[in-house]
Short mmCIF file of C-alpha atoms in Angstrom, two decimals:
data_model
loop_
_atom_site.label_atom_id
_atom_site.label_comp_id
_atom_site.label_asym_id
_atom_site.label_seq_id
_atom_site.Cartn_x
_atom_site.Cartn_y
_atom_site.Cartn_z
CA MET A 1293 11.98 -1.34 12.07
CA PRO A 1294 13.14 1.59 14.24
CA TYR A 1295 9.58 2.61 15.16
CA SER A 1296 8.14 -0.87 15.73
CA LEU A 1297 5.88 -1.22 18.74
CA GLN A 1298 7.68 -2.33 21.89
CA PRO A 1299 6.15 -3.82 25.06
CA ILE A 1300 6.33 -1.64 28.15
CA ASN A 1301 8.63 -3.26 30.72
CA GLY A 1302 6.75 -5.60 33.04
CA SER A 1303 3.52 -5.09 31.14
CA SER A 1304 1.37 -6.78 28.51
CA ASP A 1305 0.90 -3.42 26.77
CA PHE A 1306 2.57 -1.86 23.74
CA ASP A 1307 4.09 1.61 24.11
CA CYS A 1308 2.08 3.48 21.45
CA HIS A 1309 3.36 6.90 22.50
CA ARG A 1310 6.99 5.96 21.74
CA THR A 1311 6.13 4.73 18.24
CA PHE A 1312 3.94 7.76 17.50
CA ASP A 1313 6.75 10.14 18.50
CA LEU A 1314 9.34 8.29 16.41
CA ILE A 1315 7.18 8.45 13.27
CA CYS A 1316 6.39 12.12 13.91
CA ASN A 1317 10.06 13.00 14.33
CA GLU A 1318 10.93 11.24 11.08
CA LEU A 1319 8.20 13.16 9.27
CA PHE A 1320 9.20 16.48 10.84
CA GLY A 1321 12.73 15.95 9.52
CA PHE A 1322 11.35 15.78 5.98
CA ILE A 1323 9.14 18.83 6.59
CA GLU A 1324 12.24 20.81 7.60
CA LEU A 1325 13.66 20.13 4.14
CA ARG A 1326 10.51 21.06 2.21
CA ASN A 1327 12.16 24.01 0.45
CA GLU A 1328 15.05 21.80 -0.68
CA ASN A 1329 13.07 18.74 -1.78
CA LEU A 1330 9.37 19.42 -2.03
CA VAL A 1331 8.68 16.20 -3.95
CA GLU A 1332 10.08 13.99 -1.18
CA THR A 1333 8.42 16.04 1.57
CA THR A 1334 5.06 15.68 -0.16
CA HIS A 1335 5.63 11.95 -0.63
CA GLN A 1336 6.65 11.40 2.98
CA SER A 1337 3.75 13.47 4.33
CA ARG A 1338 1.25 11.31 2.43
CA LYS A 1339 3.11 8.11 3.33
CA LYS A 1340 3.36 8.84 7.05
CA LEU A 1341 -0.29 9.87 7.28
CA LYS A 1342 -1.26 6.54 5.70
CA LEU A 1343 1.03 4.82 8.21
CA PHE A 1344 -0.72 6.66 11.04
CA ARG A 1345 -4.14 5.55 9.75
CA ALA A 1346 -2.95 1.94 9.61
CA PHE A 1347 -1.57 2.40 13.14
CA ALA A 1348 -4.93 3.78 14.29
CA LYS A 1349 -6.72 0.71 12.88
CA LEU A 1350 -4.20 -1.63 14.46
CA ILE A 1351 -4.88 -0.36 17.99
CA LYS A 1352 -8.61 0.24 17.41
CA PRO A 1353 -9.71 -2.76 19.56
CA ALA A 1354 -7.93 -1.11 22.49
CA ARG A 1355 -9.67 2.21 21.95
CA ASN A 1356 -13.14 3.73 22.10
CA ASP A 1357 -14.93 3.62 18.73
CA ALA A 1358 -15.74 7.32 18.86
CA ASP A 1359 -12.07 8.19 19.51
CA TYR A 1360 -11.02 6.03 16.58
CA LYS A 1361 -13.46 7.73 14.21
CA ILE A 1362 -12.24 11.18 15.18
CA ALA A 1363 -8.55 10.23 14.77
CA ASN A 1364 -9.16 8.43 11.48
CA PHE A 1365 -11.16 11.29 9.97
CA LEU A 1366 -8.56 13.86 11.01
CA LEU A 1367 -5.69 11.85 9.51
CA ARG A 1368 -7.71 11.22 6.34
CA ASP A 1369 -8.52 14.91 5.88
CA TRP A 1370 -4.93 16.02 6.51
CA GLY A 1371 -3.76 13.51 3.91
CA ARG A 1372 -6.19 14.78 1.30
CA VAL A 1373 -4.52 18.18 1.40
CA PHE A 1374 -1.44 16.66 -0.27
CA SER A 1375 -3.19 14.22 -2.62
CA ASP A 1376 -3.41 16.40 -5.72
CA LEU A 1377 0.17 17.60 -5.42
CA ARG A 1378 1.52 14.08 -4.87
CA ASP A 1379 -0.50 12.79 -7.84
CA ALA A 1380 0.93 15.55 -10.04
CA HIS A 1381 4.47 14.71 -8.92
CA VAL A 1382 3.89 11.03 -9.71
CA ARG A 1383 2.50 11.90 -13.15
CA ARG A 1384 5.63 13.91 -13.89
CA ILE A 1385 7.83 10.95 -12.95
CA LEU A 1386 5.73 8.52 -15.00
CA MET A 1387 5.62 10.72 -18.08
CA HIS A 1388 9.33 11.44 -17.89
CA ASP A 1389 9.90 7.67 -17.92
CA LEU A 1390 7.60 7.35 -20.93
CA HIS A 1391 9.36 10.22 -22.66
CA ILE A 1392 12.73 8.42 -22.57
CA ASN A 1393 11.25 4.96 -23.21
CA PRO A 1394 11.85 3.86 -26.83
CA ASP A 1395 8.58 1.90 -26.76
CA TYR A 1396 6.78 5.27 -26.61
CA GLU A 1397 8.80 6.99 -29.34
CA ASP A 1398 5.78 7.27 -31.65
CA GLU A 1399 3.78 9.02 -28.91
CA LYS A 1400 6.56 11.39 -27.84
CA TYR A 1401 4.80 14.57 -28.96
CA VAL A 1402 1.67 13.77 -26.93
CA VAL A 1403 3.76 12.91 -23.88
CA GLU A 1404 5.54 16.27 -24.19
CA GLU A 1405 2.23 18.12 -24.39
CA LEU A 1406 0.92 16.30 -21.33
CA LEU A 1407 4.14 17.08 -19.47
CA LYS A 1408 3.58 20.80 -20.17
CA ARG A 1409 0.02 20.64 -18.83
CA ASN A 1410 1.14 18.74 -15.75
CA ARG A 1411 3.99 21.19 -15.15
CA ALA A 1412 1.49 24.06 -15.03
CA GLU A 1413 -0.64 22.14 -12.52
CA ILE A 1414 2.38 21.44 -10.33
CA THR A 1415 3.35 25.11 -10.28
CA THR A 1416 -0.12 26.11 -9.06
CA LEU A 1417 -0.39 23.30 -6.52
CA GLU A 1418 3.09 23.89 -5.08
CA LYS A 1419 2.37 27.58 -4.70
CA ASN A 1420 -0.85 26.87 -2.83
CA THR A 1421 0.58 24.10 -0.65
CA LEU A 1422 3.89 25.66 0.27
CA HIS A 1423 3.40 29.42 0.11
CA SER A 1424 -0.28 30.32 0.41
CA ILE A 1425 -0.82 28.48 3.71
CA ASP A 1426 2.24 26.20 4.11
CA GLU A 1427 0.28 23.02 4.68
CA PHE A 1428 3.42 21.21 5.83
CA THR A 1429 3.92 23.50 8.81
CA LEU A 1430 0.22 23.21 9.58
CA LEU A 1431 0.46 19.42 9.49
CA GLU A 1432 3.38 19.47 11.92
CA LYS A 1433 1.45 21.77 14.25
CA ASN A 1434 -1.61 19.52 14.11
CA LEU A 1435 0.38 16.38 14.93
CA LYS A 1436 2.08 18.13 17.85
CA GLN A 1437 -0.91 19.93 19.32
CA ASN A 1438 -4.16 18.26 18.30
CA PRO A 1439 -5.68 16.84 21.53
CA GLU A 1440 -7.68 14.08 19.80
CA ILE A 1441 -4.57 12.71 18.08
CA SER A 1442 -2.31 12.94 21.14
CA HIS A 1443 -5.04 11.30 23.26
CA TYR A 1444 -5.52 8.44 20.81
CA PHE A 1445 -1.85 7.55 20.37
CA SER A 1446 -0.51 8.39 23.83
CA LYS A 1447 -2.13 5.56 25.80
CA PRO A 1448 -0.68 2.02 25.89
CA ALA A 1449 -2.55 -0.78 24.10
CA ASP A 1450 -2.93 -4.38 25.24
CA ILE A 1451 -0.84 -6.66 23.03
CA ASN A 1452 -3.64 -9.18 22.53
CA LEU A 1453 -6.03 -6.46 21.40
CA VAL A 1454 -3.44 -5.12 18.97
CA ILE A 1455 -3.03 -8.60 17.48
CA LYS A 1456 -6.82 -8.71 17.16
CA GLY A 1457 -6.63 -5.43 15.22
CA PHE A 1458 -4.04 -6.95 12.89
CA GLN A 1459 -6.19 -10.02 12.33
CA THR A 1460 -9.18 -7.83 11.47
CA SER A 1461 -7.11 -5.84 8.96
CA PHE A 1462 -5.76 -9.01 7.37
CA LEU A 1463 -9.22 -10.51 6.92
CA LYS A 1464 -10.44 -7.25 5.35
CA SER A 1465 -7.53 -7.32 2.91
CA LYS A 1466 -8.30 -10.94 2.03
CA GLU A 1467 -11.98 -10.15 1.44
CA ALA A 1468 -11.05 -7.10 -0.67
CA PHE A 1469 -8.70 -9.25 -2.75
CA TYR A 1470 -11.35 -11.78 -3.69
CA PHE A 1471 -13.91 -9.06 -4.38
CA ALA A 1472 -11.49 -7.05 -6.53
CA PHE A 1473 -11.26 -9.73 -9.16
CA THR A 1474 -14.93 -10.72 -9.26
CA SER A 1475 -15.78 -7.14 -10.16
CA ALA A 1476 -14.98 -5.11 -13.26
CA ASP A 1477 -14.66 -1.89 -11.25
CA ALA A 1478 -11.18 -0.37 -10.88
CA GLU A 1479 -12.28 1.08 -7.55
CA ASP A 1480 -12.47 -2.43 -6.11
CA VAL A 1481 -8.84 -3.07 -7.05
CA HIS A 1482 -7.97 0.27 -5.45
CA GLU A 1483 -9.82 -0.81 -2.30
CA TRP A 1484 -7.70 -3.96 -2.13
CA ARG A 1485 -4.60 -1.79 -2.52
CA LYS A 1486 -5.60 0.30 0.50
CA ARG A 1487 -6.30 -2.77 2.61
CA ALA A 1488 -3.05 -4.45 1.50
CA LYS A 1489 -1.16 -1.27 2.36
CA ASP A 1490 -2.67 -1.41 5.86
CA ILE A 1491 -1.18 -4.89 6.26
CA GLN A 1492 2.21 -3.77 4.99
CA TYR A 1493 2.37 -0.86 7.43
CA GLN A 1494 0.97 -2.83 10.36
CA THR A 1495 3.51 -5.60 9.81
CA GLU A 1496 6.25 -2.98 9.99
CA LEU A 1497 4.78 -1.69 13.24
CA LEU A 1498 4.69 -5.21 14.70
CA MET A 1499 8.12 -6.40 13.56
CA PRO A 1500 10.28 -7.33 16.55
CA ALA A 1501 13.64 -5.65 17.12
CA THR A 1502 15.30 -8.89 16.00
CA GLU A 1503 13.43 -9.57 12.81
CA LYS A 1504 12.35 -13.16 12.28
CA ASP A 1505 12.68 -14.85 8.91
CA ASP A 1506 9.00 -15.79 8.74
CA ILE A 1507 7.84 -12.23 9.44
CA LEU A 1508 10.34 -10.84 6.93
CA ARG A 1509 9.07 -13.27 4.30
CA PHE A 1510 5.48 -12.24 5.03
CA HIS A 1511 6.41 -8.56 4.81
CA THR A 1512 8.34 -9.06 1.57
CA GLN A 1513 5.35 -10.75 -0.06
CA ILE A 1514 2.82 -8.09 0.95
CA SER A 1515 5.28 -5.35 -0.05
CA ASP A 1516 5.65 -6.89 -3.51
CA ILE A 1517 1.86 -6.99 -3.86
CA CYS A 1518 1.63 -3.33 -2.85
CA GLU A 1519 4.34 -2.47 -5.40
CA HIS A 1520 2.36 -4.08 -8.23
CA LEU A 1521 -0.86 -2.46 -7.04
CA GLY A 1522 0.88 0.90 -6.74
CA ASN A 1523 2.13 0.64 -10.32
CA ALA A 1524 -1.36 -0.28 -11.52
CA ASN A 1525 -2.88 2.61 -9.59
CA ASP A 1526 -0.34 5.08 -10.98
CA MET A 1527 -1.05 4.03 -14.56
CA HIS A 1528 -4.81 4.13 -13.97
CA MET A 1529 -4.50 7.61 -12.49
CA LEU A 1530 -2.42 8.74 -15.48
CA TYR A 1531 -4.93 7.19 -17.88
CA VAL A 1532 -7.88 9.02 -16.28
CA TRP A 1533 -6.02 12.34 -16.06
CA ALA A 1534 -4.75 12.16 -19.65
CA GLY A 1535 -8.27 11.28 -20.80
CA LYS A 1536 -9.50 14.65 -19.58
CA ASN A 1537 -7.20 16.57 -21.92
CA VAL A 1538 -9.79 16.93 -24.66
CA VAL A 1539 -7.56 19.11 -26.88
CA LEU A 1540 -5.61 15.99 -27.85
CA HIS A 1541 -8.59 13.69 -28.37
CA ASN A 1542 -8.46 13.68 -32.18
CA SER A 1543 -4.82 12.65 -32.31
CA ASP A 1544 -3.89 9.07 -33.31
CA GLN A 1545 -0.85 9.39 -31.07
CA TYR A 1546 -3.11 10.25 -28.16
CA ALA A 1547 -5.29 7.16 -28.67
CA ALA A 1548 -2.19 4.96 -28.99
CA LEU A 1549 -0.71 6.42 -25.81
CA LEU A 1550 -3.87 5.79 -23.80
CA LYS A 1551 -3.95 2.21 -25.07
CA LYS A 1552 -0.36 1.58 -23.97
CA ILE A 1553 -0.96 3.14 -20.55
CA ASN A 1554 -4.03 0.97 -20.05
CA GLU A 1555 -2.07 -2.13 -21.09
CA ALA A 1556 0.63 -1.30 -18.51
CA ASN A 1557 -2.09 -0.99 -15.88
CA THR A 1558 -3.49 -4.39 -16.87
CA VAL A 1559 -0.06 -6.05 -16.64
CA SER A 1560 0.58 -4.69 -13.14
CA SER A 1561 -2.93 -5.69 -11.99
CA LYS A 1562 -2.37 -9.21 -13.30
CA MET A 1563 0.94 -9.50 -11.45
CA ALA A 1564 -0.74 -8.29 -8.25
CA LYS A 1565 -3.51 -10.85 -8.65
CA GLU A 1566 -1.04 -13.71 -9.15
CA SER A 1567 0.99 -12.61 -6.12
CA GLY A 1568 -2.21 -12.26 -4.09
CA ASN A 1569 -3.28 -15.81 -4.88
CA TYR A 1570 0.02 -17.18 -3.55
CA PHE A 1571 0.01 -14.86 -0.55
CA TYR A 1572 -3.46 -15.66 0.76
CA ASP A 1573 -2.90 -19.38 0.12
CA ASP A 1574 0.36 -19.26 2.08
CA TYR A 1575 -1.12 -17.26 4.95
CA PRO A 1576 -4.76 -18.21 5.61
CA GLU A 1577 -4.24 -17.06 9.23
CA PRO A 1578 -1.07 -15.01 9.82
CA VAL A 1579 -1.55 -14.37 13.55
CA PHE A 1580 0.93 -17.14 14.42
CA LEU A 1581 3.69 -14.89 13.05
CA LEU A 1582 3.16 -12.52 15.93
CA GLU A 1583 3.28 -15.09 18.72
CA ASN A 1584 6.16 -14.64 21.15
CA LYS A 1585 6.97 -11.31 19.54
#
């Protein structure tokens, strides 16, 4: 990984400032292209802010708790600015796929109506995000100039404390996994997704320049889990959003579409659960992967 954490020469500390700058520069490149590809810029803004939050948790043991809370809250709030627009973009992609899928031929009219409603939402959200304030430029300014963020990510972090942060994140993901499937609440599955995503991002941050087979295998498995969970989350989000379009409620096509969307969510959740069982059995304690990094 080009922005993986590297030890400072002659030190037992990771160079956090280097990694922070590399991620920022990658994000700023996407922000420059916002007028040409707003969908990708929105996606990358959300993705990099989640990466920064996972980074903040990873180095938390090497930081003051108060500093962590400030950095985490700032990154969370900046990410929320793009949530609705990213969700609308994802819905458009999902419904376009449904529209051309022969399995949804009988529900094509309802999908077309939902696409129209979503298109109107996207137009409003894009206008607000890009033209009313230009949230992307504001995000770039915040990452460059906010003193709390620069303070948190500029200092080195002891390698052993960073590994402790990774271990804490892994145990939280494991706990969230077991809780997700003893509960009937979709929010608990979503919580596992967030914790699993932390592990995926943190593994990328900790990958050595010469990637080892065991770390790559670990990363591949957690990435596959996150893919299944992401698909489940997307279908759940679409199901909830479509359920709010009361104009279509009396349509048989509408009911059939919701049923199929929910079934797709269930399939992806089941695949995530099966992958999770193998993953946490294979890696009861993954810290050994990071030894002699």
